[in-house]
PDB file of C-alpha atoms and ligand atoms in Angstrom:
ATOM      1  CA  UNK N   1      98.805 -25.076  64.660  1.00  0.00           C
ATOM      2  CA  UNK N   2      96.928 -21.964  65.756  1.00  0.00           C
ATOM      3  CA  UNK N   3      93.347 -22.459  66.931  1.00  0.00           C
ATOM      4  CA  UNK N   4      90.946 -22.230  64.025  1.00  0.00           C
ATOM      5  CA  UNK N   5      89.466 -18.893  65.130  1.00  0.00           C
ATOM      6  CA  UNK N   6      92.966 -17.450  64.713  1.00  0.00           C
ATOM      7  CA  UNK N   7      93.275 -19.105  61.307  1.00  0.00           C
ATOM      8  CA  UNK N   8      89.901 -17.626  60.359  1.00  0.00           C
ATOM      9  CA  UNK N   9      90.820 -14.117  61.400  1.00  0.00           C
ATOM     10  CA  UNK N  10      94.112 -14.433  59.521  1.00  0.00           C
ATOM     11  CA  UNK N  11      92.304 -15.545  56.364  1.00  0.00           C
ATOM     12  CA  UNK N  12      89.772 -12.754  56.715  1.00  0.00           C
ATOM     13  CA  UNK N  13      92.555 -10.204  57.158  1.00  0.00           C
ATOM     14  CA  UNK N  14      94.346 -11.615  54.092  1.00  0.00           C
ATOM     15  CA  UNK N  15      91.181 -11.335  51.979  1.00  0.00           C
ATOM     16  CA  UNK N  16      90.640  -7.777  53.152  1.00  0.00           C
ATOM     17  CA  UNK N  17      94.226  -6.863  52.257  1.00  0.00           C
ATOM     18  CA  UNK N  18      93.928  -8.452  48.817  1.00  0.00           C
ATOM     19  CA  UNK N  19      90.883  -6.307  48.106  1.00  0.00           C
ATOM     20  CA  UNK N  20      92.294  -3.115  49.648  1.00  0.00           C
ATOM     21  CA  UNK N  21      95.516  -3.328  47.656  1.00  0.00           C
ATOM     22  CA  UNK N  22      93.605  -4.269  44.485  1.00  0.00           C
ATOM     23  CA  UNK N  23      95.605  -7.423  43.839  1.00  0.00           C
ATOM     24  CA  UNK N  24      94.482  -8.961  40.533  1.00  0.00           C
ATOM     25  CA  UNK N  25      94.306 -12.577  41.580  1.00  0.00           C
ATOM     26  CA  UNK N  26      94.238 -15.225  40.288  1.00  0.00           C
ATOM     27  CA  UNK N  27      96.987 -14.155  37.912  1.00  0.00           C
ATOM     28  CA  UNK N  28      96.556 -15.165  34.257  1.00  0.00           C
ATOM     29  CA  UNK N  29      97.874 -18.426  32.821  1.00  0.00           C
ATOM     30  CA  UNK N  30      99.088 -17.854  29.288  1.00  0.00           C
ATOM     31  CA  UNK N  31     100.026 -20.296  26.535  1.00  0.00           C
ATOM     32  CA  UNK N  32     103.567 -19.599  25.315  1.00  0.00           C
ATOM     33  CA  UNK N  33     104.760 -20.835  21.922  1.00  0.00           C
ATOM     34  CA  UNK N  34     108.283 -19.587  21.289  1.00  0.00           C
ATOM     35  CA  UNK N  35     110.177 -20.523  18.125  1.00  0.00           C
ATOM     36  CA  UNK N  36     112.991 -22.013  20.226  1.00  0.00           C
ATOM     37  CA  UNK N  37     114.672 -25.261  19.154  1.00  0.00           C
ATOM     38  CA  UNK N  38     112.813 -28.181  20.749  1.00  0.00           C
ATOM     39  CA  UNK N  39     109.941 -26.043  22.046  1.00  0.00           C
ATOM     40  CA  UNK N  40     107.360 -27.158  19.473  1.00  0.00           C
ATOM     41  CA  UNK N  41     107.251 -30.667  21.011  1.00  0.00           C
ATOM     42  CA  UNK N  42     106.304 -29.250  24.417  1.00  0.00           C
ATOM     43  CA  UNK N  43     103.256 -27.547  25.882  1.00  0.00           C
ATOM     44  CA  UNK N  44     104.514 -24.399  27.581  1.00  0.00           C
ATOM     45  CA  UNK N  45     102.521 -22.038  29.771  1.00  0.00           C
ATOM     46  CA  UNK N  46     103.472 -18.928  31.705  1.00  0.00           C
ATOM     47  CA  UNK N  47     101.878 -18.044  35.053  1.00  0.00           C
ATOM     48  CA  UNK N  48     101.836 -14.266  34.907  1.00  0.00           C
ATOM     49  CA  UNK N  49     102.392 -13.246  38.525  1.00  0.00           C
ATOM     50  CA  UNK N  50     103.986 -10.095  37.086  1.00  0.00           C
ATOM     51  CA  UNK N  51     100.386  -8.983  36.445  1.00  0.00           C
ATOM     52  CA  UNK N  52      99.187  -9.335  40.045  1.00  0.00           C
ATOM     53  CA  UNK N  53      99.795  -5.655  40.712  1.00  0.00           C
ATOM     54  CA  UNK N  54     101.454  -2.742  38.872  1.00  0.00           C
ATOM     55  CA  UNK N  55     103.716  -1.880  41.838  1.00  0.00           C
ATOM     56  CA  UNK N  56     103.790  -4.850  44.225  1.00  0.00           C
ATOM     57  CA  UNK N  57     106.098  -7.326  42.485  1.00  0.00           C
ATOM     58  CA  UNK N  58     104.488 -10.745  41.896  1.00  0.00           C
ATOM     59  CA  UNK N  59     106.196 -13.203  44.174  1.00  0.00           C
ATOM     60  CA  UNK N  60     106.771 -10.556  46.834  1.00  0.00           C
ATOM     61  CA  UNK N  61     103.010 -10.262  47.231  1.00  0.00           C
ATOM     62  CA  UNK N  62     102.704 -14.038  47.494  1.00  0.00           C
ATOM     63  CA  UNK N  63     105.340 -14.054  50.250  1.00  0.00           C
ATOM     64  CA  UNK N  64     104.035 -11.009  52.149  1.00  0.00           C
ATOM     65  CA  UNK N  65     100.323 -11.763  52.037  1.00  0.00           C
ATOM     66  CA  UNK N  66      99.995 -13.701  55.299  1.00  0.00           C
ATOM     67  CA  UNK N  67     102.830 -11.850  57.026  1.00  0.00           C
ATOM     68  CA  UNK N  68     100.996  -8.555  56.455  1.00  0.00           C
ATOM     69  CA  UNK N  69      97.677 -10.113  57.443  1.00  0.00           C
ATOM     70  CA  UNK N  70      99.280 -11.245  60.711  1.00  0.00           C
ATOM     71  CA  UNK N  71     100.433  -7.664  61.399  1.00  0.00           C
ATOM     72  CA  UNK N  72      96.878  -6.464  60.900  1.00  0.00           C
ATOM     73  CA  UNK N  73      95.469  -9.133  63.220  1.00  0.00           C
ATOM     74  CA  UNK N  74      97.999  -8.251  65.922  1.00  0.00           C
ATOM     75  CA  UNK N  75      97.816  -4.484  65.426  1.00  0.00           C
ATOM     76  CA  UNK N  76     101.530  -4.221  64.711  1.00  0.00           C
ATOM     77  CA  UNK N  77     102.324  -0.751  63.427  1.00  0.00           C
ATOM     78  CA  UNK N  78     106.026  -0.934  62.656  1.00  0.00           C
ATOM     79  CA  UNK N  79     108.123  -3.250  60.526  1.00  0.00           C
ATOM     80  CA  UNK N  80     111.869  -3.568  60.027  1.00  0.00           C
ATOM     81  CA  UNK N  81     113.157  -5.298  56.908  1.00  0.00           C
ATOM     82  CA  UNK N  82     116.233  -5.717  54.729  1.00  0.00           C
ATOM     83  CA  UNK N  83     117.380  -5.599  51.132  1.00  0.00           C
ATOM     84  CA  UNK N  84     119.815  -4.336  48.535  1.00  0.00           C
ATOM     85  CA  UNK N  85     119.552  -0.959  46.795  1.00  0.00           C
ATOM     86  CA  UNK N  86     117.269  -2.343  44.060  1.00  0.00           C
ATOM     87  CA  UNK N  87     115.323  -4.792  46.232  1.00  0.00           C
ATOM     88  CA  UNK N  88     111.942  -5.854  44.863  1.00  0.00           C
ATOM     89  CA  UNK N  89     111.047  -7.014  48.351  1.00  0.00           C
ATOM     90  CA  UNK N  90     111.644  -3.630  50.028  1.00  0.00           C
ATOM     91  CA  UNK N  91     109.849  -1.914  47.182  1.00  0.00           C
ATOM     92  CA  UNK N  92     106.764  -4.128  47.520  1.00  0.00           C
ATOM     93  CA  UNK N  93     106.799  -3.899  51.312  1.00  0.00           C
ATOM     94  CA  UNK N  94     107.329  -0.117  51.277  1.00  0.00           C
ATOM     95  CA  UNK N  95     104.319   0.367  49.041  1.00  0.00           C
ATOM     96  CA  UNK N  96     102.116  -1.956  51.112  1.00  0.00           C
ATOM     97  CA  UNK N  97     103.151  -0.307  54.389  1.00  0.00           C
ATOM     98  CA  UNK N  98     102.408   3.142  53.037  1.00  0.00           C
ATOM     99  CA  UNK N  99      98.961   2.016  51.880  1.00  0.00           C
ATOM    100  CA  UNK N 100      98.224   0.272  55.187  1.00  0.00           C
ATOM    101  CA  UNK N 101      99.562   2.945  57.524  1.00  0.00           C
ATOM    102  CA  UNK N 102     102.395   0.788  58.881  1.00  0.00           C
ATOM    103  CA  UNK N 103     105.778   2.416  59.558  1.00  0.00           C
ATOM    104  CA  UNK N 104     108.644   0.720  57.719  1.00  0.00           C
ATOM    105  CA  UNK N 105     112.320   0.913  58.540  1.00  0.00           C
ATOM    106  CA  UNK N 106     114.357  -0.343  55.561  1.00  0.00           C
ATOM    107  CA  UNK N 107     117.889  -1.464  56.345  1.00  0.00           C
ATOM    108  CA  UNK N 108     119.775  -1.348  53.075  1.00  0.00           C
ATOM    109  CA  UNK N 109     123.039  -3.057  52.166  1.00  0.00           C
ATOM    110  CA  UNK N 110     125.546  -0.353  51.202  1.00  0.00           C
ATOM    111  CA  UNK N 111     125.440   3.429  51.343  1.00  0.00           C
ATOM    112  CA  UNK N 112     123.271   4.963  48.635  1.00  0.00           C
ATOM    113  CA  UNK N 113     122.816   8.303  50.396  1.00  0.00           C
ATOM    114  CA  UNK N 114     124.621  10.258  47.649  1.00  0.00           C
ATOM    115  CA  UNK N 115     123.065   8.331  44.744  1.00  0.00           C
ATOM    116  CA  UNK N 116     119.729   6.809  45.757  1.00  0.00           C
ATOM    117  CA  UNK N 117     118.370   4.217  43.330  1.00  0.00           C
ATOM    118  CA  UNK N 118     114.861   4.674  41.846  1.00  0.00           C
ATOM    119  CA  UNK N 119     113.745   2.024  44.352  1.00  0.00           C
ATOM    120  CA  UNK N 120     115.084   4.060  47.291  1.00  0.00           C
ATOM    121  CA  UNK N 121     113.522   7.251  45.885  1.00  0.00           C
ATOM    122  CA  UNK N 122     110.164   5.462  45.885  1.00  0.00           C
ATOM    123  CA  UNK N 123     110.657   4.305  49.486  1.00  0.00           C
ATOM    124  CA  UNK N 124     111.471   7.848  50.595  1.00  0.00           C
ATOM    125  CA  UNK N 125     108.362   9.113  48.810  1.00  0.00           C
ATOM    126  CA  UNK N 126     106.310   6.482  50.657  1.00  0.00           C
ATOM    127  CA  UNK N 127     107.616   7.620  54.042  1.00  0.00           C
ATOM    128  CA  UNK N 128     109.987   4.712  54.733  1.00  0.00           C
ATOM    129  CA  UNK N 129     112.807   5.328  57.211  1.00  0.00           C
ATOM    130  CA  UNK N 130     116.071   4.392  55.471  1.00  0.00           C
ATOM    131  CA  UNK N 131     119.143   3.055  57.228  1.00  0.00           C
ATOM    132  CA  UNK N 132     122.274   2.194  55.272  1.00  0.00           C
ATOM    133  CA  UNK N 133     124.384  -0.649  56.647  1.00  0.00           C
ATOM    134  CA  UNK N 134     127.893  -1.675  55.710  1.00  0.00           C
ATOM    135  CA  UNK N 135     128.345  -5.197  54.367  1.00  0.00           C
ATOM    136  CA  UNK N 136     129.371  -6.644  57.710  1.00  0.00           C
ATOM    137  CA  UNK N 137     126.494  -5.289  59.782  1.00  0.00           C
ATOM    138  CA  UNK N 138     124.108  -6.183  56.992  1.00  0.00           C
ATOM    139  CA  UNK N 139     125.297  -9.786  56.986  1.00  0.00           C
ATOM    140  CA  UNK N 140     125.133 -10.031  60.778  1.00  0.00           C
ATOM    141  CA  UNK N 141     121.660  -8.549  61.028  1.00  0.00           C
ATOM    142  CA  UNK N 142     120.124 -10.442  58.115  1.00  0.00           C
ATOM    143  CA  UNK N 143     121.438 -13.743  59.472  1.00  0.00           C
ATOM    144  CA  UNK N 144     119.859 -12.988  62.838  1.00  0.00           C
ATOM    145  CA  UNK N 145     116.628 -11.947  61.148  1.00  0.00           C
ATOM    146  CA  UNK N 146     116.521 -15.156  59.088  1.00  0.00           C
ATOM    147  CA  UNK N 147     116.976 -17.162  62.295  1.00  0.00           C
ATOM    148  CA  UNK N 148     114.156 -15.175  63.897  1.00  0.00           C
ATOM    149  CA  UNK N 149     116.638 -13.853  66.465  1.00  0.00           C
ATOM    150  CA  UNK N 150     116.989 -10.155  65.673  1.00  0.00           C
ATOM    151  CA  UNK N 151     115.806  -8.281  68.721  1.00  0.00           C
ATOM    152  CA  UNK N 152     114.320  -4.798  68.702  1.00  0.00           C
ATOM    153  CA  UNK N 153     113.753  -2.695  71.776  1.00  0.00           C
ATOM    154  CA  UNK N 154     110.465  -1.414  70.473  1.00  0.00           C
ATOM    155  CA  UNK N 155     107.174  -3.135  71.181  1.00  0.00           C
ATOM    156  CA  UNK N 156     104.668  -3.537  68.348  1.00  0.00           C
ATOM    157  CA  UNK N 157     107.529  -3.954  65.896  1.00  0.00           C
ATOM    158  CA  UNK N 158     108.032  -6.964  63.679  1.00  0.00           C
ATOM    159  CA  UNK N 159     111.127  -7.988  61.717  1.00  0.00           C
ATOM    160  CA  UNK N 160     110.619  -9.439  58.245  1.00  0.00           C
ATOM    161  CA  UNK N 161     113.765 -11.145  56.897  1.00  0.00           C
ATOM    162  CA  UNK N 162     115.509 -10.335  53.627  1.00  0.00           C
ATOM    163  CA  UNK N 163     113.438 -11.156  50.558  1.00  0.00           C
ATOM    164  CA  UNK N 164     110.384 -11.739  52.758  1.00  0.00           C
ATOM    165  CA  UNK N 165     111.501 -15.375  52.880  1.00  0.00           C
ATOM    166  CA  UNK N 166     110.256 -16.829  56.129  1.00  0.00           C
ATOM    167  CA  UNK N 167     107.981 -19.703  57.065  1.00  0.00           C
ATOM    168  CA  UNK N 168     104.987 -17.386  57.011  1.00  0.00           C
ATOM    169  CA  UNK N 169     105.678 -16.808  53.309  1.00  0.00           C
ATOM    170  CA  UNK N 170     104.989 -20.406  52.326  1.00  0.00           C
ATOM    171  CA  UNK N 171     101.161 -20.564  52.381  1.00  0.00           C
ATOM    172  CA  UNK N 172     100.829 -17.457  50.185  1.00  0.00           C
ATOM    173  CA  UNK N 173     103.214 -18.925  47.622  1.00  0.00           C
ATOM    174  CA  UNK N 174     101.408 -22.280  47.713  1.00  0.00           C
ATOM    175  CA  UNK N 175      98.268 -20.485  46.465  1.00  0.00           C
ATOM    176  CA  UNK N 176      99.958 -20.185  43.056  1.00  0.00           C
ATOM    177  CA  UNK N 177      99.436 -23.923  42.659  1.00  0.00           C
ATOM    178  CA  UNK N 178      95.826 -23.941  43.786  1.00  0.00           C
ATOM    179  CA  UNK N 179      95.084 -21.344  41.078  1.00  0.00           C
ATOM    180  CA  UNK N 180      96.279 -23.653  38.286  1.00  0.00           C
ATOM    181  CA  UNK N 181      93.413 -25.203  36.314  1.00  0.00           C
ATOM    182  CA  UNK N 182      95.527 -28.088  34.987  1.00  0.00           C
ATOM    183  CA  UNK N 183      98.430 -30.350  35.946  1.00  0.00           C
ATOM    184  CA  UNK N 184     101.993 -29.762  34.818  1.00  0.00           C
ATOM    185  CA  UNK N 185     104.960 -32.126  34.552  1.00  0.00           C
ATOM    186  CA  UNK N 186     107.567 -29.471  35.266  1.00  0.00           C
ATOM    187  CA  UNK N 187     107.492 -26.052  36.915  1.00  0.00           C
ATOM    188  CA  UNK N 188     110.452 -23.696  36.440  1.00  0.00           C
ATOM    189  CA  UNK N 189     111.058 -20.589  38.546  1.00  0.00           C
ATOM    190  CA  UNK N 190     113.924 -18.255  39.477  1.00  0.00           C
ATOM    191  CA  UNK N 191     115.551 -18.650  42.910  1.00  0.00           C
ATOM    192  CA  UNK N 192     117.058 -15.789  44.928  1.00  0.00           C
ATOM    193  CA  UNK N 193     116.478 -16.356  48.638  1.00  0.00           C
ATOM    194  CA  UNK N 194     114.535 -19.589  48.258  1.00  0.00           C
ATOM    195  CA  UNK N 195     111.162 -18.588  49.732  1.00  0.00           C
ATOM    196  CA  UNK N 196     109.203 -19.001  46.529  1.00  0.00           C
ATOM    197  CA  UNK N 197     110.662 -22.421  45.770  1.00  0.00           C
ATOM    198  CA  UNK N 198     110.099 -23.534  49.374  1.00  0.00           C
ATOM    199  CA  UNK N 199     106.471 -22.371  49.192  1.00  0.00           C
ATOM    200  CA  UNK N 200     105.830 -24.420  46.066  1.00  0.00           C
ATOM    201  CA  UNK N 201     107.623 -27.471  47.495  1.00  0.00           C
ATOM    202  CA  UNK N 202     105.578 -27.168  50.699  1.00  0.00           C
ATOM    203  CA  UNK N 203     102.389 -27.716  48.708  1.00  0.00           C
ATOM    204  CA  UNK N 204     103.742 -30.987  47.214  1.00  0.00           C
ATOM    205  CA  UNK N 205     102.641 -30.471  43.637  1.00  0.00           C
ATOM    206  CA  UNK N 206     102.656 -33.426  41.269  1.00  0.00           C
ATOM    207  CA  UNK N 207     105.050 -31.496  39.043  1.00  0.00           C
ATOM    208  CA  UNK N 208     108.803 -31.635  39.324  1.00  0.00           C
ATOM    209  CA  UNK N 209     110.132 -28.245  40.481  1.00  0.00           C
ATOM    210  CA  UNK N 210     113.257 -26.767  38.906  1.00  0.00           C
ATOM    211  CA  UNK N 211     114.637 -23.648  40.558  1.00  0.00           C
ATOM    212  CA  UNK N 212     116.939 -21.557  38.389  1.00  0.00           C
ATOM    213  CA  UNK N 213     119.624 -19.985  40.600  1.00  0.00           C
ATOM    214  CA  UNK N 214     120.083 -16.297  39.713  1.00  0.00           C
ATOM    215  CA  UNK N 215     123.256 -16.049  41.800  1.00  0.00           C
ATOM    216  CA  UNK N 216     126.279 -18.203  42.548  1.00  0.00           C
ATOM    217  CA  UNK N 217     125.028 -20.251  45.466  1.00  0.00           C
ATOM    218  CA  UNK N 218     125.512 -23.979  45.046  1.00  0.00           C
ATOM    219  CA  UNK N 219     124.615 -25.755  48.352  1.00  0.00           C
ATOM    220  CA  UNK N 220     123.873 -22.411  50.021  1.00  0.00           C
ATOM    221  CA  UNK N 221     120.573 -21.979  48.171  1.00  0.00           C
ATOM    222  CA  UNK N 222     119.576 -25.598  48.754  1.00  0.00           C
ATOM    223  CA  UNK N 223     120.207 -25.058  52.461  1.00  0.00           C
ATOM    224  CA  UNK N 224     118.023 -21.923  52.536  1.00  0.00           C
ATOM    225  CA  UNK N 225     115.144 -23.868  51.001  1.00  0.00           C
ATOM    226  CA  UNK N 226     115.622 -26.792  53.405  1.00  0.00           C
ATOM    227  CA  UNK N 227     115.704 -24.438  56.404  1.00  0.00           C
ATOM    228  CA  UNK N 228     112.372 -22.956  55.362  1.00  0.00           C
ATOM    229  CA  UNK N 229     110.858 -26.399  54.826  1.00  0.00           C
ATOM    230  CA  UNK N 230     111.960 -27.584  58.243  1.00  0.00           C
ATOM    231  CA  UNK N 231     112.548 -31.146  57.143  1.00  0.00           C
ATOM    232  CA  UNK N 232     109.264 -31.639  55.283  1.00  0.00           C
ATOM    233  CA  UNK N 233     108.787 -32.505  51.598  1.00  0.00           C
ATOM    234  CA  UNK N 234     112.335 -32.947  50.442  1.00  0.00           C
ATOM    235  CA  UNK N 235     111.515 -34.631  47.131  1.00  0.00           C
ATOM    236  CA  UNK N 236     110.708 -33.516  43.614  1.00  0.00           C
ATOM    237  CA  UNK N 237     112.750 -30.349  43.575  1.00  0.00           C
ATOM    238  CA  UNK N 238     116.202 -29.270  42.523  1.00  0.00           C
ATOM    239  CA  UNK N 239     118.110 -26.078  41.856  1.00  0.00           C
ATOM    240  CA  UNK N 240     120.004 -25.681  38.579  1.00  0.00           C
ATOM    241  CA  UNK N 241     123.190 -23.660  38.943  1.00  0.00           C
ATOM    242  CA  UNK N 242     124.347 -23.218  35.343  1.00  0.00           C
ATOM    243  CA  UNK N 243     122.184 -20.259  34.391  1.00  0.00           C
ATOM    244  CA  UNK N 244     123.112 -17.381  36.723  1.00  0.00           C
ATOM    245  CA  UNK N 245     125.262 -15.798  34.021  1.00  0.00           C
ATOM    246  CA  UNK N 246     128.135 -14.904  36.362  1.00  0.00           C
ATOM    247  CA  UNK N 247     126.237 -13.838  39.482  1.00  0.00           C
ATOM    248  CA  UNK N 248     123.420 -11.747  40.913  1.00  0.00           C
ATOM    249  CA  UNK N 249     122.454  -8.824  38.699  1.00  0.00           C
ATOM    250  CA  UNK N 250     125.044  -9.774  36.072  1.00  0.00           C
ATOM    251  CA  UNK N 251     123.556  -9.447  32.613  1.00  0.00           C
ATOM    252  CA  UNK N 252     125.614  -9.647  29.438  1.00  0.00           C
ATOM    253  CA  UNK N 253     124.524  -8.311  26.032  1.00  0.00           C
ATOM    254  CA  UNK N 254     123.162 -11.703  24.984  1.00  0.00           C
ATOM    255  CA  UNK N 255     120.828 -11.869  27.962  1.00  0.00           C
ATOM    256  CA  UNK N 256     119.654  -8.287  27.378  1.00  0.00           C
ATOM    257  CA  UNK N 257     119.004  -9.059  23.705  1.00  0.00           C
ATOM    258  CA  UNK N 258     117.183 -12.276  24.637  1.00  0.00           C
ATOM    259  CA  UNK N 259     114.842 -10.354  26.996  1.00  0.00           C
ATOM    260  CA  UNK N 260     114.008  -7.866  24.221  1.00  0.00           C
ATOM    261  CA  UNK N 261     113.409 -10.652  21.732  1.00  0.00           C
ATOM    262  CA  UNK N 262     110.949 -12.511  23.986  1.00  0.00           C
ATOM    263  CA  UNK N 263     109.178  -9.262  24.728  1.00  0.00           C
ATOM    264  CA  UNK N 264     108.845  -8.427  21.024  1.00  0.00           C
ATOM    265  CA  UNK N 265     107.737 -11.888  19.949  1.00  0.00           C
ATOM    266  CA  UNK N 266     105.358 -12.755  22.761  1.00  0.00           C
ATOM    267  CA  UNK N 267     104.536  -9.478  24.549  1.00  0.00           C
ATOM    268  CA  UNK N 268     105.809 -10.890  27.847  1.00  0.00           C
ATOM    269  CA  UNK N 269     108.059  -8.290  29.516  1.00  0.00           C
ATOM    270  CA  UNK N 270     111.248  -9.724  31.024  1.00  0.00           C
ATOM    271  CA  UNK N 271     114.019  -8.189  33.110  1.00  0.00           C
ATOM    272  CA  UNK N 272     117.529  -9.644  33.216  1.00  0.00           C
ATOM    273  CA  UNK N 273     117.839 -10.276  36.987  1.00  0.00           C
ATOM    274  CA  UNK N 274     115.177 -12.957  37.455  1.00  0.00           C
ATOM    275  CA  UNK N 275     112.682 -13.636  34.670  1.00  0.00           C
ATOM    276  CA  UNK N 276     115.265 -13.188  31.880  1.00  0.00           C
ATOM    277  CA  UNK N 277     117.489 -15.834  33.461  1.00  0.00           C
ATOM    278  CA  UNK N 278     114.487 -18.124  33.950  1.00  0.00           C
ATOM    279  CA  UNK N 279     113.364 -17.920  30.324  1.00  0.00           C
ATOM    280  CA  UNK N 280     116.927 -18.171  29.047  1.00  0.00           C
ATOM    281  CA  UNK N 281     117.489 -21.328  31.114  1.00  0.00           C
ATOM    282  CA  UNK N 282     114.201 -22.761  29.816  1.00  0.00           C
ATOM    283  CA  UNK N 283     115.309 -22.150  26.255  1.00  0.00           C
ATOM    284  CA  UNK N 284     118.655 -23.862  26.776  1.00  0.00           C
ATOM    285  CA  UNK N 285     117.094 -26.845  28.556  1.00  0.00           C
ATOM    286  CA  UNK N 286     114.564 -27.309  25.759  1.00  0.00           C
ATOM    287  CA  UNK N 287     117.283 -27.103  23.154  1.00  0.00           C
ATOM    288  CA  UNK N 288     119.234 -29.852  24.963  1.00  0.00           C
ATOM    289  CA  UNK N 289     116.155 -32.106  24.995  1.00  0.00           C
ATOM    290  CA  UNK N 290     116.000 -31.974  28.791  1.00  0.00           C
ATOM    291  CA  UNK N 291     112.210 -32.465  28.803  1.00  0.00           C
ATOM    292  CA  UNK N 292     110.423 -35.443  27.226  1.00  0.00           C
ATOM    293  CA  UNK N 293     108.357 -34.669  24.126  1.00  0.00           C
ATOM    294  CA  UNK N 294     104.783 -33.847  25.084  1.00  0.00           C
ATOM    295  CA  UNK N 295     105.707 -32.569  28.553  1.00  0.00           C
ATOM    296  CA  UNK N 296     103.568 -29.838  30.058  1.00  0.00           C
ATOM    297  CA  UNK N 297     105.804 -27.083  31.348  1.00  0.00           C
ATOM    298  CA  UNK N 298     105.000 -24.054  33.461  1.00  0.00           C
ATOM    299  CA  UNK N 299     107.271 -21.027  33.669  1.00  0.00           C
ATOM    300  CA  UNK N 300     106.497 -18.942  36.746  1.00  0.00           C
ATOM    301  CA  UNK N 301     106.932 -15.248  35.896  1.00  0.00           C
ATOM    302  CA  UNK N 302     107.638 -13.804  39.339  1.00  0.00           C
ATOM    303  CA  UNK N 303     107.494 -10.112  38.327  1.00  0.00           C
ATOM    304  CA  UNK N 304     110.389  -7.866  39.270  1.00  0.00           C
ATOM    305  CA  UNK N 305     110.087  -5.303  36.529  1.00  0.00           C
ATOM    306  CA  UNK N 306     110.764  -2.303  38.817  1.00  0.00           C
ATOM    307  CA  UNK N 307     114.289  -3.586  39.533  1.00  0.00           C
ATOM    308  CA  UNK N 308     115.144  -3.191  35.865  1.00  0.00           C
ATOM    309  CA  UNK N 309     114.966   0.598  36.060  1.00  0.00           C
ATOM    310  CA  UNK N 310     118.345   2.197  35.569  1.00  0.00           C
ATOM    311  CA  UNK N 311     120.018   3.881  38.509  1.00  0.00           C
ATOM    312  CA  UNK N 312     119.315   7.593  38.423  1.00  0.00           C
TER     313      UNK N 312
HETATM  314  C1  PLP U   1     112.788 -11.720  44.826  1.00  0.00           C
HETATM  315  C2  PLP U   1     112.497 -12.268  43.479  1.00  0.00           C
HETATM  316  C3  PLP U   1     112.743 -13.606  43.136  1.00  0.00           C
HETATM  317  C4  PLP U   1     113.402 -14.548  44.083  1.00  0.00           C
HETATM  318  O1  PLP U   1     112.481 -15.174  44.913  1.00  0.00           O
HETATM  319  P1  PLP U   1     112.979 -15.930  46.224  1.00  0.00           P
HETATM  320  O2  PLP U   1     111.752 -16.314  46.916  1.00  0.00           O
HETATM  321  O3  PLP U   1     113.794 -14.913  46.983  1.00  0.00           O
HETATM  322  O4  PLP U   1     113.823 -17.068  45.790  1.00  0.00           O
HETATM  323  C5  PLP U   1     112.379 -14.044  41.898  1.00  0.00           C
HETATM  324  N1  PLP U   1     111.825 -13.205  40.995  1.00  0.00           N
HETATM  325  C6  PLP U   1     111.600 -11.927  41.275  1.00  0.00           C
HETATM  326  C7  PLP U   1     111.026 -11.080  40.232  1.00  0.00           C
HETATM  327  C8  PLP U   1     111.930 -11.403  42.510  1.00  0.00           C
HETATM  328  O5  PLP U   1     111.713 -10.101  42.761  1.00  0.00           O
END
């Protein structure tokens, strides 16, 4: 544990950042009453982290909050991080770095130099240095970064691993739970690199946590979460692997139509990579009678709407 004066300066820096970036926290909690089979016997709420900020995607803010505050405290002025061509993490980090005057080097999986995605166009506009890596180097470097072992020759440079999922991400994510005004029996959320699930588990909520895998990653995803938790709090969570729809970013017509339908009926915008798969899984679980009648259920809307923009 850091001495409390350090903890105080970190908290002060985090509060300052929250105000400077105009983060709208706490995010709203919204009652959700879909006409899905089995849903009328349940009490369903949505935590709208997609509304935390128009550009900084919901759970990426939660994960970056204390990491960015730490950079401010230590006067770090350069960051290296990783992601795919549509990464919500790089997008959120790129925007924050531009606003805070921190240099960002984004190492991107694959070569998009001829056809940059809208995400990469935004990064370039925000002054990010872009480096494209082939699959092998990307894998090597991200594994080192996740193990906190990627070295840089520059001083005052910090590496943030892929997805922003690192131990420093956990306390920011845990704040989602302290914002809730009531108890829930079940909390459902999408899982990509495991940081958000680990953050919720680390706060030991009374609710049972169900991560919905958005990619094919049985055992692998569980291991990522366990690594972040470092042996603590291993109970009351699981990852469901039947709802990834064929893999990361895979979205068939049914899923697309489902996202539109929810958006039309309840005015909650969904994208097919994360929140669409979460809501679709919730619908199927409710239909199967997975939850006891009367259960209080929270769906965590993690944001991610920028990633849904078509490649241009
Ligand atoms: C990155 C992301 C996730 C995945 O979160 P992890 O902490 O990586 O598991 C979920 N939803 C959205 C919208 C995201 O951008």
